[in-house]
Coordinates of C-alpha atoms in Angstrom, one line a residue:
X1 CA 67.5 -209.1 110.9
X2 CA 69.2 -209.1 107.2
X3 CA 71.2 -211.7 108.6
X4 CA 68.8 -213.3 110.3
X5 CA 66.5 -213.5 106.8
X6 CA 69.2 -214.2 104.7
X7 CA 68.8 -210.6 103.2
X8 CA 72.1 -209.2 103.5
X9 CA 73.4 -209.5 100.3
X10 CA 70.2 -208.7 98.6
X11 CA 70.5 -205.4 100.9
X12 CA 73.7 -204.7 99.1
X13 CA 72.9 -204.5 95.8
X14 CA 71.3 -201.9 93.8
X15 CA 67.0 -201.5 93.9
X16 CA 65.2 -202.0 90.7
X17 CA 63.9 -198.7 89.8
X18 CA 60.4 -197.9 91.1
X19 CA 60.5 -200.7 93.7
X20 CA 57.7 -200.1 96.2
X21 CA 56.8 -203.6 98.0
X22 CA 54.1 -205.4 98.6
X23 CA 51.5 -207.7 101.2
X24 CA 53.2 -210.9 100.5
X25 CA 56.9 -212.2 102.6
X26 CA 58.8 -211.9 99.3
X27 CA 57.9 -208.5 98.7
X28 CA 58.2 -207.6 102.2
X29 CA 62.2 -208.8 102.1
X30 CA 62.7 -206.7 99.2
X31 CA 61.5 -203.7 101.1
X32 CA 62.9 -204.2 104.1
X33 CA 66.7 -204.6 102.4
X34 CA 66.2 -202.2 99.7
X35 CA 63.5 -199.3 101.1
X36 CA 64.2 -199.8 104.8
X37 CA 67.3 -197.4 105.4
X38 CA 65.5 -194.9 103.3
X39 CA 62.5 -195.1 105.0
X40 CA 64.3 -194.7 108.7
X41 CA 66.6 -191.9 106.8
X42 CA 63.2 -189.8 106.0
X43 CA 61.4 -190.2 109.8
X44 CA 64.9 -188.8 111.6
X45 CA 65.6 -186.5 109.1
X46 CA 62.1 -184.8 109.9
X47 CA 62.9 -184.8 113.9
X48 CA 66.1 -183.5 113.9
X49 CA 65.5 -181.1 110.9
X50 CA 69.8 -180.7 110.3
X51 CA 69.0 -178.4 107.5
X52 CA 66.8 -176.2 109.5
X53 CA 63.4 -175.8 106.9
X54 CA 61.0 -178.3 109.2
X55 CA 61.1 -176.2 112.3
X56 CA 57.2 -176.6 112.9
X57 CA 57.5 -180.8 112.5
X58 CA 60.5 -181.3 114.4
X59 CA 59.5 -178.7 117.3
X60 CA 55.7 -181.0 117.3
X61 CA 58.2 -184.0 118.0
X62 CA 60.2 -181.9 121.0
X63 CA 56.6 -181.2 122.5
X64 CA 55.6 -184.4 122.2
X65 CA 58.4 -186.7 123.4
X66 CA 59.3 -184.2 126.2
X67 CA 58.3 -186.9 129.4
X68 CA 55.5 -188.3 130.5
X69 CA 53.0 -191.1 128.9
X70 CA 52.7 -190.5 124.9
X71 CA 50.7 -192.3 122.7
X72 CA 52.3 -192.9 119.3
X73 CA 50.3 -194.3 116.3
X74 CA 52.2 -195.5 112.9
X75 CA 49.6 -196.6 109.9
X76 CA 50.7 -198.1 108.1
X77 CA 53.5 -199.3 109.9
X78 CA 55.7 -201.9 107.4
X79 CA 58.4 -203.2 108.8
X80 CA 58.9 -200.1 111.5
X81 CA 61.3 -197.8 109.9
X82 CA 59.0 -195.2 111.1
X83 CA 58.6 -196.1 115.0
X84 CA 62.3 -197.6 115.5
X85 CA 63.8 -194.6 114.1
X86 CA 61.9 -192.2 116.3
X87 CA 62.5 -194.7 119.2
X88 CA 66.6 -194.7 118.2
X89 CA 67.0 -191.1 117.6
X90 CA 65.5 -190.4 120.9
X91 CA 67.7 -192.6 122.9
X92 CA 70.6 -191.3 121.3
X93 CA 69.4 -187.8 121.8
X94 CA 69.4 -189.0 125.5
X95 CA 72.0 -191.1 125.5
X96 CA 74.6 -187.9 124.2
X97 CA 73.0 -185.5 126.8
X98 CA 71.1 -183.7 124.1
X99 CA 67.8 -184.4 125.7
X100 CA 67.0 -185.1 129.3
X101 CA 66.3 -188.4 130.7
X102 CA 62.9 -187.5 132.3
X103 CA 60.8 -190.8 132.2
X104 CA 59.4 -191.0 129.2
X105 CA 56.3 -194.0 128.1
X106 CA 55.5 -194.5 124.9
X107 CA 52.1 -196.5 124.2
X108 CA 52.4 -197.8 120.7
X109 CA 49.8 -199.2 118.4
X110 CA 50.7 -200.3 115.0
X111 CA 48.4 -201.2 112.0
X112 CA 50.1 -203.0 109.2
X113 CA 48.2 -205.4 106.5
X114 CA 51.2 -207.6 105.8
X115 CA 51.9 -210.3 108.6
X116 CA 55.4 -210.8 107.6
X117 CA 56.1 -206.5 107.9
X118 CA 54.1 -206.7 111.5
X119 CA 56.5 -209.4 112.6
X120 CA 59.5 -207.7 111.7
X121 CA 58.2 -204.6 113.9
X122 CA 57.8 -207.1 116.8
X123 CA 61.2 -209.0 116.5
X124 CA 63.1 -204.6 116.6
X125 CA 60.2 -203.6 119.4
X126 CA 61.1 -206.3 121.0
X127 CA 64.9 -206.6 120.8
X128 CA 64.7 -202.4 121.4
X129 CA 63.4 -202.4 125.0
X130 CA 65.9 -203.5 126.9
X131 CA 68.1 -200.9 125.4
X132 CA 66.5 -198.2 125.0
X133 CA 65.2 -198.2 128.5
X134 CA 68.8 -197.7 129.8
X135 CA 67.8 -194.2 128.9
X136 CA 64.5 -194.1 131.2
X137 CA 62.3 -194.9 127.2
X138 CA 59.3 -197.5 128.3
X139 CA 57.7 -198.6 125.7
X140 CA 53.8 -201.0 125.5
X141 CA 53.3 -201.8 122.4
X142 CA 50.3 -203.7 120.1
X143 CA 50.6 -204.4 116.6
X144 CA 47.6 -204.9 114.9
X145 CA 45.9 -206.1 111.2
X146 CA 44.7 -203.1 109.4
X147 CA 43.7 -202.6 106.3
X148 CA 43.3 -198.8 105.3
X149 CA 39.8 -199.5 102.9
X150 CA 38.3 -201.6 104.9
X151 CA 35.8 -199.7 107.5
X152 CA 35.6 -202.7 110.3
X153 CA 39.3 -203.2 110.4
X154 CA 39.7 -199.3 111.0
X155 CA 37.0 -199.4 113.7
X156 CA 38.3 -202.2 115.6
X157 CA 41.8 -200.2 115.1
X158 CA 40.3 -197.1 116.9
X159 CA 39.1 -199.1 119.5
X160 CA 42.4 -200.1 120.7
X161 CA 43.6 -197.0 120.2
X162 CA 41.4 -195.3 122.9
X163 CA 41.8 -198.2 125.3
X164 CA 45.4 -197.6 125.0
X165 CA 46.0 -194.0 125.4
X166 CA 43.5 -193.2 127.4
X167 CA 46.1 -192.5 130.1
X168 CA 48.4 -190.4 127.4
X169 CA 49.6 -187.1 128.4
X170 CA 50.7 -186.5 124.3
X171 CA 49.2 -188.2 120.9
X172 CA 51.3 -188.5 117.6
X173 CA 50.1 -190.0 114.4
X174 CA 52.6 -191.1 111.6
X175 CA 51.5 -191.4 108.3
X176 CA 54.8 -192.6 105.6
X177 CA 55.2 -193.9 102.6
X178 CA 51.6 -194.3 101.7
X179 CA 50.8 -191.6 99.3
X180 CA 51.9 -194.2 96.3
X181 CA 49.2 -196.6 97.7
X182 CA 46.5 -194.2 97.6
X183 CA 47.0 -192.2 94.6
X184 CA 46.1 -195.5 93.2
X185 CA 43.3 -196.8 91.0
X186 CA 41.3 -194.7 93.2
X187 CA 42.4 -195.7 96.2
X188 CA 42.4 -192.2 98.5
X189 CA 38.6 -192.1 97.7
X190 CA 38.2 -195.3 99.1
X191 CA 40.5 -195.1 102.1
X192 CA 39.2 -191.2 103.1
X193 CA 36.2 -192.6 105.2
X194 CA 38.7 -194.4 107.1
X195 CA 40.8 -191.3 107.7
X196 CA 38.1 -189.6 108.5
X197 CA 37.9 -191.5 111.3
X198 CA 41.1 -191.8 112.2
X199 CA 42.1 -188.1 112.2
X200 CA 38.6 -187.4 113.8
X201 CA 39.4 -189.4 117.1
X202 CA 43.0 -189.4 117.4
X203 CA 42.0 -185.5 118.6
X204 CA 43.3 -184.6 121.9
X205 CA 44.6 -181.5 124.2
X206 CA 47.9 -182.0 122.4
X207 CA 47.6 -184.2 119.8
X208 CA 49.6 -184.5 116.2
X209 CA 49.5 -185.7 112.9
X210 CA 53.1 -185.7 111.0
X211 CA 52.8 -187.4 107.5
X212 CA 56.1 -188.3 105.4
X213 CA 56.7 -189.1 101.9
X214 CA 59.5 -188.7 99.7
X215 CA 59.7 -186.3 97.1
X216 CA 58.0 -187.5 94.0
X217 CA 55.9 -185.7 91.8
X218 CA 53.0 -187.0 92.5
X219 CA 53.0 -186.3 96.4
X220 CA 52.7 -182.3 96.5
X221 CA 49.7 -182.6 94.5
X222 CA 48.5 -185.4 97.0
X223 CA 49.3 -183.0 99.9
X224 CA 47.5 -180.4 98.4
X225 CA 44.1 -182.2 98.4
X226 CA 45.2 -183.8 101.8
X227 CA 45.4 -180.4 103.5
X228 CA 41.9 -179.0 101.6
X229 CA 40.6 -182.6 102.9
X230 CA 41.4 -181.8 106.4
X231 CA 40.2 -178.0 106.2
X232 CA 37.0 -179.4 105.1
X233 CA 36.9 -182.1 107.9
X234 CA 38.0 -180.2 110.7
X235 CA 36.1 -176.6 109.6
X236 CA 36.7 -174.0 111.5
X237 CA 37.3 -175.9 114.6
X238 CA 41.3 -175.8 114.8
X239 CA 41.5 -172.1 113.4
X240 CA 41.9 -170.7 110.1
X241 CA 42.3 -172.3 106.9
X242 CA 45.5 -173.6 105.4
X243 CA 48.0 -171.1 103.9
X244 CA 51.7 -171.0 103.4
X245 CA 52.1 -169.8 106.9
X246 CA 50.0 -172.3 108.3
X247 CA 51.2 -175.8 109.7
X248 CA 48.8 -177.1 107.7
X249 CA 51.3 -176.7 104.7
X250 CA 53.4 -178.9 103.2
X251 CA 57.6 -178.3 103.3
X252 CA 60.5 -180.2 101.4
X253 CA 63.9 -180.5 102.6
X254 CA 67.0 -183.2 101.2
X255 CA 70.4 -184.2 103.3
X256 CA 72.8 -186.7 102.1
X257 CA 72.9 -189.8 104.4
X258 CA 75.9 -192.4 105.2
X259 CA 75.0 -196.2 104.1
X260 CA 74.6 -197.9 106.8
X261 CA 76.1 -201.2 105.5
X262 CA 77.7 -200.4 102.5
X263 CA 80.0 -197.7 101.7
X264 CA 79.4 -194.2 100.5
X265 CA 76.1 -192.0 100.7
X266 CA 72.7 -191.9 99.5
X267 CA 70.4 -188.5 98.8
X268 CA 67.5 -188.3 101.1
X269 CA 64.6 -186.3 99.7
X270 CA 61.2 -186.0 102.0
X271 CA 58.2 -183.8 101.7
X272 CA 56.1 -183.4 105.4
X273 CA 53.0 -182.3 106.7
X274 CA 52.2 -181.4 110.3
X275 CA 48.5 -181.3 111.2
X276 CA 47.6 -180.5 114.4
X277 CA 44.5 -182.6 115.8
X278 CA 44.1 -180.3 119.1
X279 CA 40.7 -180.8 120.3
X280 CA 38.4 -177.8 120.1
X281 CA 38.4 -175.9 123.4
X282 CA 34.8 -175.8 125.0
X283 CA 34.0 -172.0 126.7

């Protein structure tokens, strides 16, 4: 795709501090060569948990991604570093006799405001199926406008959601790079109705929410009200409240990672939450 776009040698060179993206197609370009790698670096670092300090978020991704028909959410999805990564590492995982090849669909629904970020998703879905299904990895996909503070794009969102996995067997939601967004001018106030809803249907008999962002300041304070905003949503309906023991607790871990298309290595820093969205058992 960087030589498709003509991004390559942007990709090489060194980010402008603070870089985050943006909605439009230049902005978008600038993420996907200078945030991208990072981004996928984060999302396999939580799943195969090298350093050994995110047992409870890589084994939700083992459960999950065992067999069978899974239903995997990304919002907001950007260019895919999120659902390519998952959908790489597992076929490697496979393809190295790690993992088993039990057939294994994944029904995929991405919301993403920026067109040119949604495209990009479709061009590596699409390009991905083919190969990844040498290692018994079906993938439907549907890759959707959403915009995270408006309420009637996050309804029709949901809708397509529950038409799409209502044959699931598994549910995970992916939340990345997003805290940035929402600490914002106010923004989390605004967008909490919407995750309200979100969290509040994506419930099922195993169902998962894993959210990633990279370590900055600003995000364990985020998590912090995150987790006392889903103990307040959810009651006592999943179990008790959050504590450090909980999975409702946020953890940190850091790995160096190989560039993939330039020399040397790069630090990669992430802070995770797992919340478990396990609908309340009815006696």
């Amino acid at each position: 795709m960087l030589k498709k776009n003509d991004l390559l040698g942007l990709a090489k060179e060194i980010a402008p501090s603070g870089f985050e993206g943006g909605m439009s197609k230049e902005e978008t370009d600038k993420h996907l060569a200078w945030r991208y790698n990072g981004s996928c670096a984060r999302v396999i670092l939580s799943l195969l948990d090298p350093m050994h300090q995110l047992s409870k978020v890589s084994d939700a991704y083992a459960s999950i991604f065992a067999g069978g028909r899974v239903f995997l959410a990304d919002l907001p999805s950007g260019s895919g570093a999120a659902i390519v990564s998952i959908l790489c590492t597992l076929y490697e995982l496979r393809k190295s006799d790690v993992l088993p090849r039990d057939v294994l669909t994944i029904q995929i629904i991405a919301g993403e405001i920026s067109k040119a970020a949604r495209d990009y998703l479709a061009e590596q879905l699409t390009d991905l199926t083919p190969i990844i299904g040498s290692q018994a990895i079906f993938i439907e996909f549907e890759i959707v406008e959403w915009n995270a503070l408006c309420k009637i794009s996050t309804v029709d969102l949901m809708r397509k959601s529950t038409l799409l996995s209502q044959n699931s067997t598994a549910k995970l939601l992916v939340v990345s790079n997003f805290s940035g967004f929402l600490e914002n001018s106010g923004k989390w106030s605004k967008a909490r109705p919407q995750f309200d809803d979100i969290f509040l249907y994506s419930r099922d008999s195993l169902s998962t929410a894993i959210w990633i962002e990279p370590q900055r300041n600003t995000v364990a304070s985020f998590f912090e009200r995150a987790i006392k905003w889903f103990d307040r949503l959810f009651g006592s309906s999943l179990g008790s409240k959050s504590d450090p023991e909980d999975v409702n607790s946020y953890a940190k871990t850091s790995v160096d990672c190989k560039q993939p298309i330039k020399e040397g290595c790069f630090p990669v820093r992430l802070t995770v939450v797992r919340f478990d969205l396990r609908l309340e058992e009815r006696k």
